[in-house]
Short mmCIF file of C-alpha atoms in Angstrom, two decimals:
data_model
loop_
_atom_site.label_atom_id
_atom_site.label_comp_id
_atom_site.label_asym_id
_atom_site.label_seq_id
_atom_site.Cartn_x
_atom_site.Cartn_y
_atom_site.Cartn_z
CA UNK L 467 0.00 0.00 0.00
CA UNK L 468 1.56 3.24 -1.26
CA UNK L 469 1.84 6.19 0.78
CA UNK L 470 0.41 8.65 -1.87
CA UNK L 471 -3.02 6.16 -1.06
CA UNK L 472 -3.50 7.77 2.77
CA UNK L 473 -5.25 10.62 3.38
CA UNK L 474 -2.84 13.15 5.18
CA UNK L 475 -5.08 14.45 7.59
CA UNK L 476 -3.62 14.06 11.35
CA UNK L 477 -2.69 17.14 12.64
CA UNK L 478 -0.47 17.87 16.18
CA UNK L 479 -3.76 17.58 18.41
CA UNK L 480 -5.04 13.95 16.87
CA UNK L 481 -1.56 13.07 16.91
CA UNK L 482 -1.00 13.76 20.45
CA UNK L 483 -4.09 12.00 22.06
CA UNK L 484 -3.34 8.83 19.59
CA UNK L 485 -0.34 9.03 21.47
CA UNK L 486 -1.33 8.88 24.73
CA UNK L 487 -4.20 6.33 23.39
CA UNK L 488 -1.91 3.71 22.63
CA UNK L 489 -0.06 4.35 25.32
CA UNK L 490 -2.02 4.32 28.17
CA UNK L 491 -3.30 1.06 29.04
CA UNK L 492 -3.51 -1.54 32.09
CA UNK L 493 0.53 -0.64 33.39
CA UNK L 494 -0.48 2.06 35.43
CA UNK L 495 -3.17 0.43 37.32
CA UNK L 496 -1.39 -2.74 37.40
CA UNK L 497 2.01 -2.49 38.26
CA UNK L 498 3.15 -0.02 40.69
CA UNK L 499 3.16 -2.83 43.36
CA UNK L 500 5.49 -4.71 41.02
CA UNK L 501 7.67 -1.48 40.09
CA UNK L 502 7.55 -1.14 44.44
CA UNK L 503 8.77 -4.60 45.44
CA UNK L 504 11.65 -4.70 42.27
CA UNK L 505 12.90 -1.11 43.46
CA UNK L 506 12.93 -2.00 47.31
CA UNK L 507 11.61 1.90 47.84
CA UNK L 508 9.47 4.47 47.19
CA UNK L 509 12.05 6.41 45.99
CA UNK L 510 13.62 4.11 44.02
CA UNK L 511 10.57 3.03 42.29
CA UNK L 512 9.60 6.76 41.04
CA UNK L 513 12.85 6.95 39.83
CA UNK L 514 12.01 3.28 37.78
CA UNK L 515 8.99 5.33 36.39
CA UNK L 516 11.12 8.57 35.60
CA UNK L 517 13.62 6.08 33.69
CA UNK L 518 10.84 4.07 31.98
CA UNK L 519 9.73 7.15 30.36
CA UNK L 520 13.23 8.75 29.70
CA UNK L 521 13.88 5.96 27.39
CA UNK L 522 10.41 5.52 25.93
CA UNK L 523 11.04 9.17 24.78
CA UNK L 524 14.27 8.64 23.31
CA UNK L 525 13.00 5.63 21.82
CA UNK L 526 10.09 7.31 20.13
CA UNK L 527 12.11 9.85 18.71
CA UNK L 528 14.13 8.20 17.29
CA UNK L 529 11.87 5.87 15.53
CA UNK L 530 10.02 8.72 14.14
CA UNK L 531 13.27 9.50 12.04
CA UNK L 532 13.75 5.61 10.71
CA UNK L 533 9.48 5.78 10.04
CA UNK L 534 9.70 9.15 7.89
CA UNK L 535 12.45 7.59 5.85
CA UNK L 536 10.87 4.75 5.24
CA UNK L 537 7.15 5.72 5.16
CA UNK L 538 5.54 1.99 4.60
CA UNK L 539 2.64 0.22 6.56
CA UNK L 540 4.12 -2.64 8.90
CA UNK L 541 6.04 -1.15 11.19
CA UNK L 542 9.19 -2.96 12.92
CA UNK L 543 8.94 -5.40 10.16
CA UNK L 544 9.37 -2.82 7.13
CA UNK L 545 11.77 -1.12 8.74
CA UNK L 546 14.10 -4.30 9.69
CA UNK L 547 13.50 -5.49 6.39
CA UNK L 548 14.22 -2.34 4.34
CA UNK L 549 17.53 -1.86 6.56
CA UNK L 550 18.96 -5.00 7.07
CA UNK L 551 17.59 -7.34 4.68
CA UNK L 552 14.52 -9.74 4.77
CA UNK L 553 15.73 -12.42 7.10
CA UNK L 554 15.82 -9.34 9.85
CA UNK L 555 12.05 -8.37 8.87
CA UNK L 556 11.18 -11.85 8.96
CA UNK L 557 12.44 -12.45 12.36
CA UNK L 558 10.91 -9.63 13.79
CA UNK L 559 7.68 -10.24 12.36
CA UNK L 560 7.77 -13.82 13.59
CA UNK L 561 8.69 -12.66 17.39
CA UNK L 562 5.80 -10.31 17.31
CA UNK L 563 3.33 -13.50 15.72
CA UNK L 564 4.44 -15.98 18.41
CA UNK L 565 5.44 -14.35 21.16
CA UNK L 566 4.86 -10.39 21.60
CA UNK L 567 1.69 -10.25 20.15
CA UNK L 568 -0.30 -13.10 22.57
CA UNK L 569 1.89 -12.47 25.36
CA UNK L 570 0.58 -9.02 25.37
CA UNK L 571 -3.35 -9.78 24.92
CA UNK L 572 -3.05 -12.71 26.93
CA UNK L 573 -1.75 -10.43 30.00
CA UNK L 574 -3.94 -7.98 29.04
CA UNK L 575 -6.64 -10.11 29.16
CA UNK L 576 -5.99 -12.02 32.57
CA UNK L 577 -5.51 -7.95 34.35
CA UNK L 578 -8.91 -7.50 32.93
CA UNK L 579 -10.41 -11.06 34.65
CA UNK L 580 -8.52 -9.95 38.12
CA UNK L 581 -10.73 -6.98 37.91
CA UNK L 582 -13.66 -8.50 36.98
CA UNK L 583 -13.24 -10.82 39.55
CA UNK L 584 -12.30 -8.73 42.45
CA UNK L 585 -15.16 -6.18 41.12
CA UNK L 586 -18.27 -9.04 41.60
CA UNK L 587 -16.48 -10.69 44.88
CA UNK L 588 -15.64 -13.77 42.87
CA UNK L 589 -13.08 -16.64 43.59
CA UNK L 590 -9.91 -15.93 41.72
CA UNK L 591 -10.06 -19.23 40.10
CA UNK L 592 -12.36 -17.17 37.59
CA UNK L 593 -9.75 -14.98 36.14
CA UNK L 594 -8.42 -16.98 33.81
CA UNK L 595 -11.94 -17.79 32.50
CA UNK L 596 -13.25 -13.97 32.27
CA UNK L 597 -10.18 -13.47 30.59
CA UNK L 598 -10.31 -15.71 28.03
CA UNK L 599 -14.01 -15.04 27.12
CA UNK L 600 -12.83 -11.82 26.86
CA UNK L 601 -9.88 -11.86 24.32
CA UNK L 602 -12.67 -14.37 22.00
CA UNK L 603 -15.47 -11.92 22.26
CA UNK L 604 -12.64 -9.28 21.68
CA UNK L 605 -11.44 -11.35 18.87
CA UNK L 606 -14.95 -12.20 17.54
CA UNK L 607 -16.10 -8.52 17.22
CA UNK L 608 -13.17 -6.95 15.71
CA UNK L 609 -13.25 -10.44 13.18
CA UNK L 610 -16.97 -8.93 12.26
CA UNK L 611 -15.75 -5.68 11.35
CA UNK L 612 -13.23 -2.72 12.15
CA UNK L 613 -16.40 -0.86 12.90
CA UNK L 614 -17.19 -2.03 16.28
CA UNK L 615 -13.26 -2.11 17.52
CA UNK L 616 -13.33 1.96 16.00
CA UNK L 617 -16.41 2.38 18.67
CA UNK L 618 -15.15 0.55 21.61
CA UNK L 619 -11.52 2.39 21.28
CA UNK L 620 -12.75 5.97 21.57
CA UNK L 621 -15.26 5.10 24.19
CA UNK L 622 -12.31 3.75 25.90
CA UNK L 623 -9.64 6.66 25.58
CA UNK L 624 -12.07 9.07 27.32
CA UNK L 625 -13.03 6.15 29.84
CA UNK L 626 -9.51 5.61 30.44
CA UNK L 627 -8.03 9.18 31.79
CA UNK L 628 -11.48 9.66 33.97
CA UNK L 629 -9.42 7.34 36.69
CA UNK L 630 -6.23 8.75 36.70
CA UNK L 631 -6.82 11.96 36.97
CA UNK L 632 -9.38 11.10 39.70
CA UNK L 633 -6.68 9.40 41.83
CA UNK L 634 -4.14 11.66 41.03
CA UNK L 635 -5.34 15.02 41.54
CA UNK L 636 -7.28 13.88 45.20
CA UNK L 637 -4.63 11.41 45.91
CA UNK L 638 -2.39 13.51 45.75
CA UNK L 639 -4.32 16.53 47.71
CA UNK L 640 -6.20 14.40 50.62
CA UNK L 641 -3.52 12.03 51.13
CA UNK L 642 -1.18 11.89 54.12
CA UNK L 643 1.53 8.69 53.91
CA UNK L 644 5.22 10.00 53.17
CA UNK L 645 5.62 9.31 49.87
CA UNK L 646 9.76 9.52 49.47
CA UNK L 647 12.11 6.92 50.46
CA UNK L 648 9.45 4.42 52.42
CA UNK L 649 11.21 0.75 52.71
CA UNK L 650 8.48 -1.51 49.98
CA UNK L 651 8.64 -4.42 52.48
CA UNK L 652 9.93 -6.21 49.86
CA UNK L 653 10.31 -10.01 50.02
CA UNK L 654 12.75 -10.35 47.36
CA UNK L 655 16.30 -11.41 47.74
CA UNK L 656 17.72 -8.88 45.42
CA UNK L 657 16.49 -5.41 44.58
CA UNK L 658 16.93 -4.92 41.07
CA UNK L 659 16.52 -1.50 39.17
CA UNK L 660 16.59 -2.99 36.07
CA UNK L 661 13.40 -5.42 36.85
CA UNK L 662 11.79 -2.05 37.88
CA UNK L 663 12.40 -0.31 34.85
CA UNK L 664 11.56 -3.71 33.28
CA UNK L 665 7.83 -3.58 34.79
CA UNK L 666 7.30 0.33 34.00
CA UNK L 667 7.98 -0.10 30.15
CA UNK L 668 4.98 -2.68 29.90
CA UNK L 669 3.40 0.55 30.79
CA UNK L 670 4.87 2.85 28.46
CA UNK L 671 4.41 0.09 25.76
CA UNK L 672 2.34 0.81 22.65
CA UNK L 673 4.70 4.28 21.40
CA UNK L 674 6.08 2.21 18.00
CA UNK L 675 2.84 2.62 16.62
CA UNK L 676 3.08 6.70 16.64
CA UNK L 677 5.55 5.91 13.58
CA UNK L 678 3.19 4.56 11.64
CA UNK L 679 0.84 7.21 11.56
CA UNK L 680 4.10 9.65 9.81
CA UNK L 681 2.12 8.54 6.17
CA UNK L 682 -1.12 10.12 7.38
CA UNK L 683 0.04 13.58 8.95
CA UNK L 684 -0.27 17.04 7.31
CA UNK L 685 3.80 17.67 8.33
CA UNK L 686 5.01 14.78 9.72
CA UNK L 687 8.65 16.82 9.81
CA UNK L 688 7.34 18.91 12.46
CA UNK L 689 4.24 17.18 13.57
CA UNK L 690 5.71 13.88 14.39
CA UNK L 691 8.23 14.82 16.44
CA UNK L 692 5.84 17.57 18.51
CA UNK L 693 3.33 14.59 18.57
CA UNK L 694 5.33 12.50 20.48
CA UNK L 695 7.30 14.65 22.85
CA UNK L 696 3.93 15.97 23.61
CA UNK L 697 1.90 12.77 24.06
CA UNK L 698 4.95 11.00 25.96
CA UNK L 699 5.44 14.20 28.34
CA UNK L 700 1.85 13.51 29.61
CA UNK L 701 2.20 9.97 30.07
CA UNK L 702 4.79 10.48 32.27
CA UNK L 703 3.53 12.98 34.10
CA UNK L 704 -0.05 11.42 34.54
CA UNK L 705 2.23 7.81 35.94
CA UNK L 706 4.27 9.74 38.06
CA UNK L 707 1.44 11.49 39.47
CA UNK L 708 -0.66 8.48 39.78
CA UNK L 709 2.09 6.82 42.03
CA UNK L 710 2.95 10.00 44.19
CA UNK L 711 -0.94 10.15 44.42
CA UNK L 712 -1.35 6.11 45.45
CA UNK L 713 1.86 6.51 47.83
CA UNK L 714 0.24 9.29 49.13
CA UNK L 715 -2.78 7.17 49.95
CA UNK L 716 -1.19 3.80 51.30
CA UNK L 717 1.87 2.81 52.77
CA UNK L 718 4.80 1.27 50.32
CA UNK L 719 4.21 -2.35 51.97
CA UNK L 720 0.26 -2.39 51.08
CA UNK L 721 0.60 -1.13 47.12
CA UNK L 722 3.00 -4.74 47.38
CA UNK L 723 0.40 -6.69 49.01
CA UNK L 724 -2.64 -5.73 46.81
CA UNK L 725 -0.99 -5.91 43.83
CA UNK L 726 -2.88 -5.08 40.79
CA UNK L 727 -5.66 -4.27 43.27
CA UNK L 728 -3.94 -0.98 44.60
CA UNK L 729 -5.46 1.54 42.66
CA UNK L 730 -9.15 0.15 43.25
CA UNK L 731 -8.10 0.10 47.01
CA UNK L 732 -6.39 3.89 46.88
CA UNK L 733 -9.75 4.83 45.29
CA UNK L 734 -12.36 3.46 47.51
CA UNK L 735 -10.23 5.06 50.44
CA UNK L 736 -10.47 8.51 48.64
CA UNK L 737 -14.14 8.53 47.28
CA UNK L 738 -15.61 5.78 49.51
CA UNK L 739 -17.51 2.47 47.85
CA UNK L 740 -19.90 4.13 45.49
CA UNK L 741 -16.70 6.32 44.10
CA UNK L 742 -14.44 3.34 44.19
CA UNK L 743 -17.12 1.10 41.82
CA UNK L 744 -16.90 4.24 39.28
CA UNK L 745 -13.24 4.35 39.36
CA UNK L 746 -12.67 0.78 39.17
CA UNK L 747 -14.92 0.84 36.17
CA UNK L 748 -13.26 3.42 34.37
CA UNK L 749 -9.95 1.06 34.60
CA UNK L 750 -11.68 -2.03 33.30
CA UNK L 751 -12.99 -0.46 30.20
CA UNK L 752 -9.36 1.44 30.00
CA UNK L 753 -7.98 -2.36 29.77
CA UNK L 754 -11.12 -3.46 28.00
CA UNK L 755 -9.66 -0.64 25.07
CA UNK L 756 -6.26 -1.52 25.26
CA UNK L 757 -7.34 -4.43 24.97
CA UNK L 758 -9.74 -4.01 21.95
CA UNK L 759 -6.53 -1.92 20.18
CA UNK L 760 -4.25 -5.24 20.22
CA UNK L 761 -6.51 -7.31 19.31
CA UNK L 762 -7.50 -4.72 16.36
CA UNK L 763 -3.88 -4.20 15.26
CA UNK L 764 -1.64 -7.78 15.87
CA UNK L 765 -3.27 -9.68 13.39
CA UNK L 766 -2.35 -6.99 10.75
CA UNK L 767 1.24 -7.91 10.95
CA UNK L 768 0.57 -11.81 10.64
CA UNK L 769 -1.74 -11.26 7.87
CA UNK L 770 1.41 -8.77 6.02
CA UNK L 771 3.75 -11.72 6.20
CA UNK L 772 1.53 -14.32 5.44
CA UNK L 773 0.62 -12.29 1.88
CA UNK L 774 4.60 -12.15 1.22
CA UNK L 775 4.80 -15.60 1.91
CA UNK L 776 6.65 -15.80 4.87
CA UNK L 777 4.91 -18.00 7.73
CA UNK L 778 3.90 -21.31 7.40
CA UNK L 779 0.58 -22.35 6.49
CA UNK L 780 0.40 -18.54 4.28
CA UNK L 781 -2.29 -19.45 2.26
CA UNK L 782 -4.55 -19.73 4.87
CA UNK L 783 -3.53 -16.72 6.64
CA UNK L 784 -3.92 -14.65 4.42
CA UNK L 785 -7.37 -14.92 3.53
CA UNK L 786 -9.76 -12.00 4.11
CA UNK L 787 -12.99 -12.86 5.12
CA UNK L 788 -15.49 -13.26 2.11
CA UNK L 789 -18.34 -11.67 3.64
CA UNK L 790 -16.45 -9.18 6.92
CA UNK L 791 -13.19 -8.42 4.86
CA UNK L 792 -11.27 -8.95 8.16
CA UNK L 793 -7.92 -10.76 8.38
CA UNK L 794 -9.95 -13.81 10.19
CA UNK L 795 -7.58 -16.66 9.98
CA UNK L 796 -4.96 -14.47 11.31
CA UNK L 797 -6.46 -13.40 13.90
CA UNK L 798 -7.72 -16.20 15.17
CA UNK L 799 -4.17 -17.93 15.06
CA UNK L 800 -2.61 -14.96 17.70
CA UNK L 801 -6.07 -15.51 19.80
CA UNK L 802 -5.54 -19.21 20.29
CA UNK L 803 -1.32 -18.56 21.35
CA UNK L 804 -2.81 -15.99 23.27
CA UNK L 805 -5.19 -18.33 24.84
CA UNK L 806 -2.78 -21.14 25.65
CA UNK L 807 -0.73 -18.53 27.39
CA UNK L 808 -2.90 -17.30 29.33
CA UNK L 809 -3.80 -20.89 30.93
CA UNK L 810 0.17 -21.83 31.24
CA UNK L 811 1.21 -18.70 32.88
CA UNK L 812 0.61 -15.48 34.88
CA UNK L 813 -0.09 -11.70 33.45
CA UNK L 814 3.42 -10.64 35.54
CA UNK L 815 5.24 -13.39 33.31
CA UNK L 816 3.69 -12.44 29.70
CA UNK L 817 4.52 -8.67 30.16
CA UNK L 818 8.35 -9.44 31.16
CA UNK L 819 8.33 -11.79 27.93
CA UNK L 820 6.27 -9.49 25.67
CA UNK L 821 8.73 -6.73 26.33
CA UNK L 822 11.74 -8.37 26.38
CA UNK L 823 10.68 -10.33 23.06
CA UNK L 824 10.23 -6.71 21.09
CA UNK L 825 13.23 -5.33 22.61
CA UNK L 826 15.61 -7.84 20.88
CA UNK L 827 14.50 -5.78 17.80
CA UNK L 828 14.49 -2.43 19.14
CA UNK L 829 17.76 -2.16 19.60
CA UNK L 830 18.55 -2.83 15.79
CA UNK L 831 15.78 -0.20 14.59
CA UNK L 832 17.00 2.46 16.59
CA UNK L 833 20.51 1.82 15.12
CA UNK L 834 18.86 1.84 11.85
CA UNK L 835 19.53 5.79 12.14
CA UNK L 836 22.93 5.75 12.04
CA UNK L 837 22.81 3.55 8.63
CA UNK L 838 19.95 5.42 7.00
CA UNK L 839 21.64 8.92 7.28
CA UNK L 840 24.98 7.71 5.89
CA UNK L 841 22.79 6.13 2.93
CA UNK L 842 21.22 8.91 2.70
CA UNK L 843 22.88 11.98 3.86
CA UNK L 844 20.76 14.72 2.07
CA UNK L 845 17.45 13.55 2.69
CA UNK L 846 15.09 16.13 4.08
CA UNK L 847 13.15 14.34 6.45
CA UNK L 848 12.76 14.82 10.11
CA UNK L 849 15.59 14.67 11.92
CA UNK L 850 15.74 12.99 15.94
CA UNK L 851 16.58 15.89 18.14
CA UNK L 852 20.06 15.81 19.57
CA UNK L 853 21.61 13.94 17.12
CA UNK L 854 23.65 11.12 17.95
CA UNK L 855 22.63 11.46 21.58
CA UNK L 856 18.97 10.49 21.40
CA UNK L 857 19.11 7.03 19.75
CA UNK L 858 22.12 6.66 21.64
CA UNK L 859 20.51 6.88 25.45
CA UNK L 860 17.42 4.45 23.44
CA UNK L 861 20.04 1.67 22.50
CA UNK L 862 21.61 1.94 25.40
CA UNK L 863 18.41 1.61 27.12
CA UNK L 864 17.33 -1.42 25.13
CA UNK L 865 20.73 -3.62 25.93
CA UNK L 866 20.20 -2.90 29.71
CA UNK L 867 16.61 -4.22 29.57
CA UNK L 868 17.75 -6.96 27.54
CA UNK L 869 21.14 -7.85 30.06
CA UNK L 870 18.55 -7.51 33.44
CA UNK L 871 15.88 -9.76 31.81
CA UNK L 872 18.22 -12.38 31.11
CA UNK L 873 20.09 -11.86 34.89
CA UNK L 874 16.08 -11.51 36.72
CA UNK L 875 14.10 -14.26 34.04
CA UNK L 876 16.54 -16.77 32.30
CA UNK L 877 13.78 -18.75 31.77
CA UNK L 878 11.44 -16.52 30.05
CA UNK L 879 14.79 -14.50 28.32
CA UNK L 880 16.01 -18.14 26.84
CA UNK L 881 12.18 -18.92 25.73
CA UNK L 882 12.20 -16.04 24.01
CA UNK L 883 15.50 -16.03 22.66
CA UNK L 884 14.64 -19.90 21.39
CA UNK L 885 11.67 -18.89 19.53
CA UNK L 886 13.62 -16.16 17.73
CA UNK L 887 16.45 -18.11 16.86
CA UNK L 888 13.95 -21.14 15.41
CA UNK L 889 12.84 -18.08 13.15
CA UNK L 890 16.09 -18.86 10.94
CA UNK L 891 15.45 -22.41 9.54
CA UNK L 892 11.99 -21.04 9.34
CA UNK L 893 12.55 -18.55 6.99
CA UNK L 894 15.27 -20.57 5.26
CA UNK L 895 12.53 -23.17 4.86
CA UNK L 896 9.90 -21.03 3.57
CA UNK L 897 12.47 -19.14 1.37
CA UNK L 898 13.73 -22.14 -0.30
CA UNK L 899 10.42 -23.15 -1.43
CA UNK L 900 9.72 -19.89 -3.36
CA UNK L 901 13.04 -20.09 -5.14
CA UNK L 902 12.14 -23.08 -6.79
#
């Protein structure tokens, strides 16, 4: 699909809020108390959120150069692929099919079934079940048509902020806990920074696809760049506030006990029962659209390498639906992964692995810079801000979430690493097929 096809219409202001949109989904309900145990302290763990964002910003930045160079739909794959050859594409594009994609509506979907079931008082042993139904419904409605998923995410985006600036701006006003430097009554053996940071870029997660909107804006030069610093400025500041705000509310040592519960918990203490329903609410249909957006989206980039050929059993997956001109098969392939992940493992688990899966490939695109402006060393594009410094601090940032994951999760680092390096016969599989 050619460039000159999309309508350029997204100006700074869309731009922005599809920023924060993607952005903002389940992480800042569900893991402070994770961010809080991994970080040993209050302090400690702001500082994790502060860093989470710092290279989330850098990261976006610089992708926003490698996307206006390479304006094509796809995302990590085109660019890997236009860069470094097709193998590289390939690969990435298989991580995010097996592993990134389902890892991240599977977790998605079991945060949503804690909610549920802590909402209606029911036994936990339901999670995994509301979860489930919920990525098929999910799965069913966006199969019918983009329609409905178009309805459910704006709905959501408004539904989503209602909570955190609830909790932040009276959190932060009625409270009276210390917030700085209070001991997390952590457990754990080993305090680890980089498992913090780790935890708060699950929450920052979703900022790649501000790239591929660079097609669709009036000035994507100026825009894009204005778009994300804008959009990834507020993030920060509405996480940071939220966990001054829920610090503010209850000690360190409880946010670590309740777990993805805290926020629910900071909110009934601030608005009483009634206000805590309506806030809890306001989070589950904020997951419920973040949700809704994956489920919307992953599929796409199944579907785009099934059509060039490149996973096995293509044919199939890349039918569109006769009658809903959805990509169905593909779809329904990342719901059932999704699905068997969900019953092997816990939410905590699939968001280390989802982000530690799409950071092996990070790390390459935001390097990509470096290659694209000594191919092309006139081209008039946008250019990252503080040139070699910004995709600097982002690849630096990627190989320390990459080194911590492997020293925290070996397990879940050598899965991932496993499935990626299968890729290669794979492809030379698939590859050798078409040649002859």
């Amino acid at each position: 699909m050619g460039n000159e096809q999309l309508r350029k219409n997204i100006g700074f202001f869309v731009g922005t809020s599809l920023v924060v949109g993607t952005v903002i989904g389940s992480g800042i309900f569900m893991k402070p108390g994770i961010v809080l145990e991994a970080s040993g302290n209050s302090t400690m763990a702001l500082f994790a959120w502060l860093l989470g964002g710092i290279i989330t910003l850098a990261s976006g930045l610089t992708i926003a150069e490698v996307s206006t160079q390479i304006p094509k739909t796809g995302g990590l794959y085109a660019y890997l692929e236009e860069v470094y050859g097709k193998v590289w594409g390939f690969l990435s594009g298989w991580v995010q099919t097996l592993i990134y994609g389902p890892a991240v509506m599977g977790a998605l979907g079991l945060y949503f079934g804690v909610l549920v079931a802590g909402f209606f008082n029911l036994s936990e042993s339901y999670t995994t079940i509301i979860g489930v139904l919920t990525v098929v419904l999910l799965g069913g409605l966006n199969i019918l048509g983009t329609s409905y998923g178009g309805l459910i995410q704006n709905v959501s985006t408004v539904a989503k902020l209602i909570p955190i600036f609830a909790i932040a701006i009276f959190g932060i006003t009625m409270g009276d806990t210390p917030v700085f430097n209070i001991d997390s009554g952590s457990s754990q053996q080993s305090i680890s920074l980089g498992a913090a940071v780790l935890a708060t870029l699950w929450a920052y997660d979703g900022w790649m696809n501000v790239g591929f909107m660079a097609g669709e804006m009036k000035n994507p030069a100026k825009t894009l760049p204005r778009a994300i610093i804008t959009g990834i400025l507020i993030v920060m500041a509405a996480y940071l506030s939220v966990n001054v705000a829920i610090l503010h509310v209850l000690p360190a040592d409880k946010i670590v006990e309740l777990g993805p519960n805290a926020a629910s918990e900071a909110a009934s203490i601030l608005f009483g029962d009634f206000g805590a329903k309506l806030i809890a609410i306001g989070i589950m249909i904020s997951i419920f659209g973040c949700l809704n957006g994956k489920v919307l989206t992953f599929p796409r980039i199944s579907f785009a390498m099934a059509e060039d050929g490149l996973l096995p059993g293509a044919n199939t997956f890349a039918k569109v639906h006769p009658k809903f001109k959805t990509p169905a098969n593909a779809t329904i392939l990342q719901l059932a992964i999704a699905i068997v992940m969900m019953v092997l493992t816990d939410p905590d688990k699939l968001t280390n692995i989802a982000v530690f899966s799409v950071f092996l490939f990070y790390g390459l695109a935001f390097f990509a810079v470096f290659i694209l402006r000594k191919r092309n060393p006139d081209a008039k594009t946008y250019k990252v801000p503080l040139y070699p410094l910004t995709p600097i601090v982002a690849i630096i940032g990627s190989v320390y979430i990459l080194v911590n994951t492997i020293i925290d999760s070996p397990l879940d680092s050598l899965f991932s690493l496993g499935i990626a390096v299968a890729g290669f016969p794979v492809y030379w599989l698939l590859t050798r097929k078409s040649l002859k």
